[in-house]
Coordinates of N, CA, C and O and ligand atoms in Angstrom, one line a residue:
M1 N 9.5 -25.2 11.5 CA 10.9 -25.2 11.1 C 11.2 -24.2 10.0 O 10.4 -24.0 9.1
G2 N 12.4 -23.6 10.0 CA 12.7 -22.6 9.0 C 13.2 -23.3 7.7 O 12.8 -24.4 7.3
Q3 N 14.2 -22.7 7.1 CA 14.8 -23.2 5.9 C 15.4 -24.6 6.2 O 16.2 -24.8 7.2
K4 N 15.1 -25.6 5.4 CA 15.7 -26.9 5.6 C 17.0 -27.0 4.9 O 17.2 -26.5 3.8
R5 N 18.0 -27.6 5.6 CA 19.3 -27.7 5.0 C 19.8 -29.1 5.1 O 19.5 -29.8 6.2
I6 N 20.5 -29.6 4.1 CA 21.2 -30.9 4.2 C 22.6 -30.7 3.7 O 22.9 -29.8 3.0
F7 N 23.4 -31.7 4.2 CA 24.8 -31.8 3.7 C 24.9 -33.0 2.8 O 24.3 -34.1 3.2
V8 N 25.5 -32.9 1.7 CA 25.8 -34.0 0.8 C 27.3 -34.2 0.8 O 28.0 -33.3 0.3
L9 N 27.8 -35.3 1.3 CA 29.2 -35.5 1.4 C 29.7 -36.6 0.6 O 29.1 -37.7 0.6
H10 N 30.7 -36.3 -0.2 CA 31.3 -37.3 -1.1 C 32.7 -37.6 -0.7 O 33.5 -36.7 -0.4
G11 N 33.0 -38.9 -0.6 CA 34.3 -39.4 -0.2 C 35.4 -39.5 -1.3 O 35.3 -39.0 -2.3
P12 N 36.4 -40.4 -1.0 CA 37.6 -40.4 -1.8 C 37.3 -40.9 -3.3 O 36.5 -41.7 -3.5
S13 N 38.0 -40.2 -4.1 CA 38.1 -40.5 -5.6 C 36.8 -40.1 -6.3 O 36.7 -40.3 -7.5
L14 N 35.8 -39.6 -5.6 CA 34.6 -39.2 -6.2 C 34.8 -37.9 -7.0 O 34.0 -37.5 -7.8
N15 N 35.8 -37.2 -6.6 CA 36.2 -36.0 -7.4 C 36.6 -36.3 -8.9 O 36.5 -35.5 -9.7
L16 N 36.9 -37.6 -9.1 CA 37.3 -38.0 -10.4 C 36.1 -38.6 -11.3 O 36.3 -39.1 -12.4
L17 N 34.9 -38.5 -10.7 CA 33.8 -39.0 -11.5 C 33.7 -38.4 -12.9 O 34.0 -37.2 -13.0
G18 N 33.3 -39.2 -13.8 CA 33.3 -38.7 -15.2 C 34.4 -39.4 -16.0 O 34.2 -39.8 -17.1
T19 N 35.6 -39.5 -15.3 CA 36.7 -40.2 -16.0 C 37.1 -41.5 -15.2 O 37.8 -42.3 -15.7
R20 N 36.7 -41.6 -14.0 CA 37.0 -42.7 -13.1 C 36.2 -43.9 -13.5 O 35.0 -43.9 -13.3
E21 N 36.8 -45.0 -14.0 CA 36.1 -46.2 -14.3 C 34.6 -46.0 -14.8 O 33.7 -46.4 -14.1
P22 N 34.4 -45.3 -15.9 CA 33.0 -44.9 -16.2 C 32.1 -46.1 -16.5 O 30.9 -45.9 -16.3
H23 N 32.7 -47.2 -16.8 CA 31.8 -48.4 -16.9 C 31.2 -48.8 -15.6 O 30.2 -49.6 -15.6
I24 N 31.8 -48.4 -14.5 CA 31.2 -48.7 -13.2 C 30.5 -47.5 -12.6 O 29.4 -47.6 -12.1
Y25 N 31.1 -46.3 -12.7 CA 30.6 -45.1 -12.0 C 29.8 -44.2 -12.9 O 29.2 -43.2 -12.4
G26 N 29.8 -44.4 -14.2 CA 29.1 -43.6 -15.1 C 30.0 -42.4 -15.6 O 31.1 -42.2 -15.2
A27 N 29.4 -41.6 -16.5 CA 30.2 -40.6 -17.2 C 29.8 -39.2 -16.6 O 30.4 -38.2 -17.0
T28 N 28.9 -39.1 -15.7 CA 28.5 -37.8 -15.1 C 29.6 -37.4 -14.1 O 30.1 -38.2 -13.3
T29 N 30.0 -36.1 -14.2 CA 31.0 -35.6 -13.3 C 30.3 -35.2 -11.9 O 29.1 -35.1 -11.8
L30 N 31.2 -35.0 -10.9 CA 30.7 -34.7 -9.6 C 30.0 -33.3 -9.7 O 29.0 -33.1 -9.0
A31 N 30.6 -32.4 -10.5 CA 30.0 -31.0 -10.6 C 28.6 -31.1 -11.1 O 27.7 -30.4 -10.7
E32 N 28.4 -32.0 -12.1 CA 27.1 -32.2 -12.7 C 26.1 -32.8 -11.6 O 24.9 -32.4 -11.5
I33 N 26.6 -33.8 -10.9 CA 25.7 -34.4 -9.9 C 25.3 -33.3 -8.8 O 24.2 -33.2 -8.5
N34 N 26.3 -32.5 -8.4 CA 26.0 -31.5 -7.4 C 25.0 -30.5 -7.9 O 24.1 -30.0 -7.2
A35 N 25.2 -30.1 -9.2 CA 24.3 -29.1 -9.8 C 22.9 -29.6 -9.9 O 21.9 -28.9 -9.6
R36 N 22.7 -30.9 -10.3 CA 21.4 -31.5 -10.3 C 20.8 -31.6 -8.9 O 19.6 -31.3 -8.7
L37 N 21.6 -32.0 -8.0 CA 21.1 -32.1 -6.6 C 20.6 -30.7 -6.1 O 19.6 -30.6 -5.4
E38 N 21.5 -29.7 -6.3 CA 21.2 -28.4 -5.7 C 19.9 -27.8 -6.4 O 19.1 -27.2 -5.7
A39 N 19.8 -28.1 -7.7 CA 18.6 -27.6 -8.4 C 17.3 -28.3 -7.9 O 16.3 -27.6 -7.6
R40 N 17.4 -29.6 -7.8 CA 16.2 -30.3 -7.3 C 15.9 -29.9 -5.8 O 14.7 -29.8 -5.4
A41 N 16.9 -29.8 -5.0 CA 16.7 -29.4 -3.6 C 16.1 -28.0 -3.6 O 15.1 -27.8 -2.8
A42 N 16.5 -27.1 -4.4 CA 15.9 -25.8 -4.4 C 14.4 -25.9 -4.8 O 13.6 -25.2 -4.1
E43 N 14.1 -26.7 -5.7 CA 12.6 -26.9 -6.1 C 11.9 -27.4 -4.8 O 10.7 -27.1 -4.7
L44 N 12.5 -28.1 -4.0 CA 11.9 -28.7 -2.8 C 12.0 -27.8 -1.6 O 11.5 -28.2 -0.5
G45 N 12.6 -26.7 -1.8 CA 12.8 -25.7 -0.7 C 13.8 -26.1 0.3 O 13.8 -25.8 1.5
I46 N 14.8 -26.9 -0.2 CA 15.9 -27.4 0.7 C 17.2 -26.8 0.2 O 17.5 -26.7 -1.1
E47 N 18.1 -26.3 1.1 CA 19.4 -25.9 0.7 C 20.4 -27.0 0.9 O 20.5 -27.5 2.0
A48 N 21.0 -27.4 -0.2 CA 21.9 -28.5 -0.2 C 23.4 -28.0 -0.3 O 23.7 -27.3 -1.2
T49 N 24.2 -28.4 0.7 CA 25.6 -28.0 0.7 C 26.4 -29.3 0.3 O 26.3 -30.3 1.1
C50 N 27.0 -29.2 -0.8 CA 27.7 -30.4 -1.3 C 29.2 -30.2 -1.2 O 29.8 -29.2 -1.6
R51 N 29.9 -31.2 -0.6 CA 31.3 -31.2 -0.5 C 32.0 -32.5 -0.7 O 31.3 -33.6 -0.5
Q52 N 33.2 -32.5 -1.2 CA 34.0 -33.8 -1.4 C 35.3 -33.7 -0.8 O 36.0 -32.7 -0.8
S53 N 35.7 -34.8 -0.2 CA 37.1 -34.9 0.4 C 37.6 -36.3 0.2 O 36.9 -37.3 0.3
N54 N 39.0 -36.3 0.0 CA 39.7 -37.6 0.0 C 40.1 -38.0 1.4 O 40.7 -39.1 1.6
S55 N 39.9 -37.1 2.4 CA 40.4 -37.3 3.7 C 39.3 -37.8 4.7 O 38.3 -37.1 4.8
E56 N 39.6 -38.9 5.4 CA 38.6 -39.4 6.3 C 38.3 -38.4 7.4 O 37.2 -38.2 7.8
G57 N 39.4 -37.8 7.9 CA 39.2 -36.8 9.0 C 38.4 -35.6 8.6 O 37.6 -35.1 9.4
E58 N 38.6 -35.1 7.4 CA 37.8 -34.0 7.0 C 36.3 -34.4 6.9 O 35.4 -33.6 7.2
L59 N 36.0 -35.6 6.4 CA 34.6 -36.0 6.3 C 34.0 -36.1 7.7 O 32.9 -35.7 8.0
V60 N 34.8 -36.6 8.7 CA 34.4 -36.6 10.1 C 34.0 -35.2 10.6 O 33.0 -35.0 11.1
D61 N 34.9 -34.3 10.3 CA 34.7 -32.9 10.7 C 33.4 -32.3 10.1 O 32.7 -31.6 10.8
W62 N 33.2 -32.6 8.8 CA 32.0 -32.1 8.2 C 30.7 -32.7 8.7 O 29.7 -32.1 8.8
I63 N 30.8 -34.0 9.1 CA 29.6 -34.6 9.7 C 29.3 -33.9 11.1 O 28.2 -33.6 11.4
H64 N 30.4 -33.7 11.8 CA 30.2 -32.9 13.1 C 29.6 -31.5 12.8 O 28.7 -31.1 13.5
E65 N 30.1 -30.9 11.8 CA 29.6 -29.5 11.5 C 28.1 -29.5 11.1 O 27.4 -28.6 11.3
A66 N 27.7 -30.6 10.5 CA 26.3 -30.7 10.1 C 25.3 -30.6 11.3 O 24.2 -30.1 11.2
K67 N 25.8 -31.0 12.5 CA 24.9 -30.9 13.7 C 24.8 -29.4 14.0 O 25.8 -28.7 14.2
G68 N 23.6 -28.9 13.9 CA 23.4 -27.5 14.1 C 23.3 -26.7 12.8 O 22.6 -25.7 12.8
A69 N 23.9 -27.2 11.8 CA 23.8 -26.5 10.5 C 22.9 -27.2 9.5 O 22.5 -26.5 8.5
A70 N 22.5 -28.4 9.7 CA 21.7 -29.1 8.8 C 20.8 -30.1 9.5 O 21.0 -30.4 10.7
Q71 N 19.7 -30.5 8.8 CA 18.8 -31.5 9.4 C 19.0 -32.9 8.9 O 18.3 -33.8 9.4
G72 N 19.9 -33.1 8.0 CA 20.1 -34.5 7.5 C 21.3 -34.5 6.6 O 21.9 -33.5 6.2
L73 N 21.7 -35.8 6.3 CA 23.0 -36.0 5.5 C 22.7 -37.0 4.4 O 22.0 -38.0 4.6
I74 N 23.3 -36.8 3.3 CA 23.5 -37.8 2.2 C 24.9 -38.1 2.1 O 25.7 -37.1 2.0
L75 N 25.3 -39.3 2.3 CA 26.7 -39.6 2.4 C 27.1 -40.8 1.5 O 26.6 -41.9 1.6
N76 N 28.0 -40.5 0.5 CA 28.7 -41.5 -0.2 C 30.2 -41.5 0.2 O 30.9 -40.6 -0.2
A77 N 30.5 -42.3 1.1 CA 31.8 -42.3 1.7 C 32.9 -43.1 0.9 O 34.0 -43.2 1.3
G78 N 32.5 -43.5 -0.3 CA 33.4 -44.2 -1.2 C 34.0 -45.4 -0.5 O 33.3 -46.1 0.2
A79 N 35.3 -45.6 -0.6 CA 35.9 -46.8 0.0 C 35.9 -46.8 1.5 O 35.9 -47.8 2.1
Y80 N 35.8 -45.6 2.1 CA 35.7 -45.5 3.6 C 34.4 -46.2 4.1 O 34.3 -46.6 5.2
T81 N 33.4 -46.4 3.2 CA 32.2 -47.1 3.6 C 32.6 -48.5 4.2 O 32.0 -49.0 5.1
H82 N 33.6 -49.1 3.6 CA 33.9 -50.5 3.9 C 35.0 -50.6 5.0 O 35.4 -51.7 5.3
T83 N 35.5 -49.5 5.5 CA 36.6 -49.5 6.5 C 36.4 -48.7 7.7 O 37.1 -48.9 8.7
S84 N 35.5 -47.7 7.7 CA 35.6 -46.6 8.6 C 34.7 -46.7 9.8 O 33.5 -46.2 9.7
V85 N 35.2 -47.1 10.9 CA 34.5 -47.0 12.2 C 34.4 -45.5 12.6 O 33.4 -45.1 13.2
A86 N 35.4 -44.7 12.2 CA 35.3 -43.3 12.5 C 34.1 -42.6 11.9 O 33.5 -41.8 12.6
L87 N 33.8 -42.9 10.7 CA 32.7 -42.3 10.0 C 31.4 -42.8 10.6 O 30.4 -42.0 10.8
M88 N 31.3 -44.1 10.9 CA 30.1 -44.6 11.6 C 29.9 -43.9 12.9 O 28.8 -43.5 13.2
D89 N 31.0 -43.8 13.7 CA 30.8 -43.1 15.0 C 30.4 -41.6 14.9 O 29.7 -41.1 15.7
A90 N 31.0 -41.0 13.8 CA 30.6 -39.6 13.6 C 29.1 -39.4 13.3 O 28.5 -38.5 13.8
V91 N 28.6 -40.3 12.5 CA 27.2 -40.3 12.2 C 26.4 -40.5 13.5 O 25.4 -39.8 13.8
L92 N 26.8 -41.5 14.3 CA 26.1 -41.8 15.5 C 26.2 -40.5 16.5 O 25.2 -40.2 17.2
S93 N 27.3 -39.9 16.4 CA 27.5 -38.7 17.4 C 26.6 -37.6 17.1 O 26.3 -36.9 18.1
V94 N 26.2 -37.4 15.8 CA 25.4 -36.2 15.6 C 23.9 -36.4 15.6 O 23.1 -35.5 15.7
G95 N 23.6 -37.7 15.5 CA 22.1 -38.1 15.6 C 21.3 -37.5 14.5 O 20.0 -37.4 14.7
L96 N 21.8 -37.2 13.3 CA 21.0 -36.8 12.2 C 20.7 -37.9 11.3 O 21.5 -38.9 11.1
P97 N 19.5 -37.9 10.6 CA 19.2 -38.9 9.6 C 20.2 -38.9 8.5 O 20.5 -37.8 7.9
M98 N 20.8 -40.0 8.2 CA 21.8 -40.1 7.1 C 21.3 -41.2 6.1 O 20.9 -42.3 6.5
I99 N 21.4 -40.8 4.8 CA 21.1 -41.8 3.8 C 22.4 -42.1 3.1 O 23.2 -41.2 2.6
E100 N 22.8 -43.4 3.1 CA 24.0 -43.9 2.4 C 23.7 -44.1 0.9 O 22.7 -44.7 0.6
V101 N 24.6 -43.6 0.1 CA 24.4 -43.6 -1.3 C 25.7 -44.2 -2.0 O 26.8 -44.0 -1.5
H102 N 25.4 -45.0 -3.0 CA 26.5 -45.4 -3.9 C 26.0 -45.4 -5.3 O 24.8 -45.6 -5.6
L103 N 26.9 -45.0 -6.2 CA 26.5 -45.0 -7.7 C 26.4 -46.4 -8.1 O 25.4 -46.8 -8.8
S104 N 27.4 -47.3 -7.8 CA 27.3 -48.7 -8.2 C 26.5 -49.5 -7.2 O 26.2 -48.9 -6.1
N105 N 26.3 -50.7 -7.5 CA 25.7 -51.6 -6.5 C 26.8 -52.5 -6.0 O 27.3 -53.5 -6.6
P106 N 27.3 -52.2 -4.8 CA 28.4 -52.9 -4.2 C 28.2 -54.4 -4.1 O 29.2 -55.2 -4.1
Y107 N 26.9 -54.8 -4.0 CA 26.6 -56.2 -3.8 C 26.8 -57.0 -5.0 O 26.8 -58.3 -5.0
R108 N 27.0 -56.3 -6.1 CA 27.3 -57.0 -7.4 C 28.8 -57.0 -7.7 O 29.2 -57.5 -8.7
R109 N 29.5 -56.5 -6.7 CA 31.0 -56.3 -7.0 C 31.8 -57.2 -6.0 O 31.3 -58.2 -5.5
E110 N 33.1 -56.9 -5.8 CA 33.9 -57.7 -5.0 C 33.3 -57.9 -3.6 O 32.7 -57.0 -3.0
E111 N 33.7 -59.0 -2.9 CA 33.1 -59.3 -1.6 C 33.5 -58.2 -0.6 O 32.7 -57.9 0.3
F112 N 34.7 -57.6 -0.7 CA 35.0 -56.6 0.4 C 34.1 -55.4 0.3 O 34.0 -54.7 1.3
R113 N 33.4 -55.2 -0.8 CA 32.5 -54.1 -0.8 C 31.1 -54.5 -0.3 O 30.2 -53.6 -0.2
H114 N 30.9 -55.7 0.1 CA 29.6 -56.1 0.6 C 29.4 -55.7 2.1 O 28.3 -55.6 2.6
R115 N 30.5 -55.3 2.8 CA 30.4 -54.9 4.1 C 30.4 -53.4 4.2 O 31.3 -52.7 3.7
S116 N 29.4 -52.8 4.8 CA 29.4 -51.4 5.0 C 29.3 -51.1 6.5 O 28.4 -51.6 7.2
Y117 N 30.2 -50.2 7.0 CA 30.1 -49.8 8.4 C 29.0 -48.7 8.6 O 28.7 -48.4 9.7
L118 N 28.5 -48.2 7.5 CA 27.6 -47.1 7.5 C 26.1 -47.6 7.5 O 25.3 -46.9 8.1
S119 N 25.9 -48.7 6.8 CA 24.5 -49.1 6.7 C 23.8 -49.3 8.0 O 22.6 -48.9 8.1
P120 N 24.5 -49.8 9.1 CA 23.8 -50.0 10.3 C 23.3 -48.7 11.0 O 22.5 -48.7 11.9
V121 N 23.9 -47.6 10.6 CA 23.6 -46.3 11.2 C 22.8 -45.4 10.2 O 22.6 -44.3 10.5
A122 N 22.5 -46.0 9.1 CA 21.8 -45.2 8.0 C 20.3 -45.3 8.2 O 19.8 -46.4 8.6
L123 N 19.6 -44.3 7.8 CA 18.2 -44.4 7.7 C 17.8 -45.4 6.6 O 16.9 -46.2 6.7
G124 N 18.6 -45.3 5.5 CA 18.4 -46.2 4.4 C 19.6 -46.1 3.5 O 20.4 -45.3 3.6
V125 N 19.6 -47.1 2.5 CA 20.7 -47.1 1.6 C 20.2 -47.1 0.2 O 19.2 -47.9 -0.1
I126 N 20.7 -46.3 -0.7 CA 20.4 -46.3 -2.1 C 21.6 -46.5 -2.9 O 22.6 -45.8 -2.8
C127 N 21.6 -47.6 -3.8 CA 22.8 -47.9 -4.5 C 22.4 -48.5 -5.9 O 21.3 -49.1 -6.0
G128 N 23.3 -48.3 -6.8 CA 23.1 -49.0 -8.1 C 22.5 -48.2 -9.2 O 22.3 -48.8 -10.3
F129 N 22.1 -47.0 -8.9 CA 21.4 -46.2 -9.9 C 22.2 -45.1 -10.5 O 21.7 -44.1 -11.0
G130 N 23.5 -45.2 -10.4 CA 24.4 -44.1 -10.9 C 24.1 -42.8 -10.3 O 23.8 -42.7 -9.1
A131 N 24.2 -41.7 -11.1 CA 24.0 -40.4 -10.5 C 22.6 -40.2 -9.9 O 22.4 -39.5 -9.0
Q132 N 21.7 -41.0 -10.5 CA 20.3 -40.9 -10.0 C 20.2 -41.4 -8.6 O 19.2 -40.9 -7.9
S133 N 21.1 -42.2 -8.1 CA 21.1 -42.6 -6.7 C 21.0 -41.4 -5.7 O 20.3 -41.4 -4.7
Y134 N 21.7 -40.3 -6.1 CA 21.7 -39.1 -5.2 C 20.3 -38.4 -5.2 O 19.9 -38.0 -4.2
L135 N 19.7 -38.4 -6.4 CA 18.4 -37.7 -6.4 C 17.4 -38.5 -5.7 O 16.5 -38.0 -5.1
L136 N 17.5 -39.8 -5.8 CA 16.5 -40.7 -5.1 C 16.7 -40.5 -3.6 O 15.7 -40.5 -2.8
A137 N 18.0 -40.4 -3.2 CA 18.3 -40.1 -1.7 C 17.7 -38.8 -1.3 O 17.2 -38.7 -0.2
L138 N 17.8 -37.8 -2.1 CA 17.2 -36.5 -1.8 C 15.7 -36.6 -1.6 O 15.2 -36.0 -0.6
E139 N 15.0 -37.3 -2.5 CA 13.6 -37.5 -2.3 C 13.3 -38.2 -1.0 O 12.3 -37.8 -0.3
A140 N 14.0 -39.2 -0.7 CA 13.8 -40.0 0.5 C 14.1 -39.2 1.8 O 13.3 -39.2 2.7
L141 N 15.1 -38.4 1.7 CA 15.4 -37.6 2.9 C 14.4 -36.5 3.1 O 14.0 -36.2 4.2
R142 N 14.0 -35.9 2.0 CA 12.9 -34.9 2.1 C 11.7 -35.4 2.7 O 11.0 -34.8 3.6
H143 N 11.3 -36.7 2.3 CA 10.2 -37.3 2.8 C 10.3 -37.5 4.3 O 9.3 -37.2 5.1
R144 N 11.5 -37.9 4.8 CA 11.7 -38.1 6.2 C 11.6 -36.7 7.0 O 11.1 -36.6 8.0
L145 N 12.2 -35.7 6.3 CA 12.3 -34.4 7.0 C 10.9 -33.8 7.1 O 10.6 -33.0 8.1
E146 N 10.0 -34.1 6.2 CA 8.7 -33.4 6.2 C 7.6 -34.3 6.7 O 6.6 -33.8 7.2
G147 N 7.8 -35.6 6.5 CA 6.7 -36.5 6.8 C 6.6 -36.9 8.3 O 7.6 -36.6 9.0
P148 N 5.6 -37.6 8.6 CA 5.5 -38.1 10.0 C 6.5 -39.2 10.2 O 6.8 -39.9 9.2
T149 N 7.0 -39.4 11.3 CA 8.0 -40.5 11.5 C 7.2 -41.8 11.5 O 6.1 -41.9 12.1
Q150 N 7.8 -42.8 10.8 CA 7.1 -44.1 10.8 C 7.7 -45.0 11.8 O 8.8 -44.9 12.3
Ligands
DHK201 C1 32.2 -45.6 -4.5 C2 33.5 -46.0 -4.2 O1 34.5 -45.2 -4.3 C3 33.7 -47.4 -3.9 O2 34.9 -47.5 -3.0 C4 32.5 -48.1 -3.2 C5 31.0 -46.4 -4.3 C6 31.3 -47.9 -4.1 C7 29.9 -46.1 -5.3 O3 29.5 -46.9 -6.0 O4 29.5 -44.9 -5.3 O5 32.8 -49.5 -3.1

């Protein structure tokens, strides 16, 4: 395999990280998260393409685009996690390994956040570690992309 590539997709209101409910989501901005991810990915020989959208359809389009352009996905779909059959179907459509990420631990929060349409189609789920959740997901995805399938 040549250069490894992954897409890191952030959903609605994650553009406001840093100022958005920092007691829940932390004080780290999305730009800082992306910079840390890209730096760590580069150390691992992976090219990470990071994008954010508030639009469900745009996220669907980017998941489709990942097929052929990337070998895996890290996805924090924000509130769409709890509502979107479209995103679930998009992940199934491309057949790429996807790791679902959340900064907070949704299971410690309101009941409507306990349901994820993405978890059943995810390779795994990492939540509750703030910005670190993304870096843990990167390590896990790297392991899957390089390691033998279990
Ligand atoms: C982000 C959101 O925007 C919420 O809608 C989810 C997730 C949790 C997070 O913790 O990253 O419920």
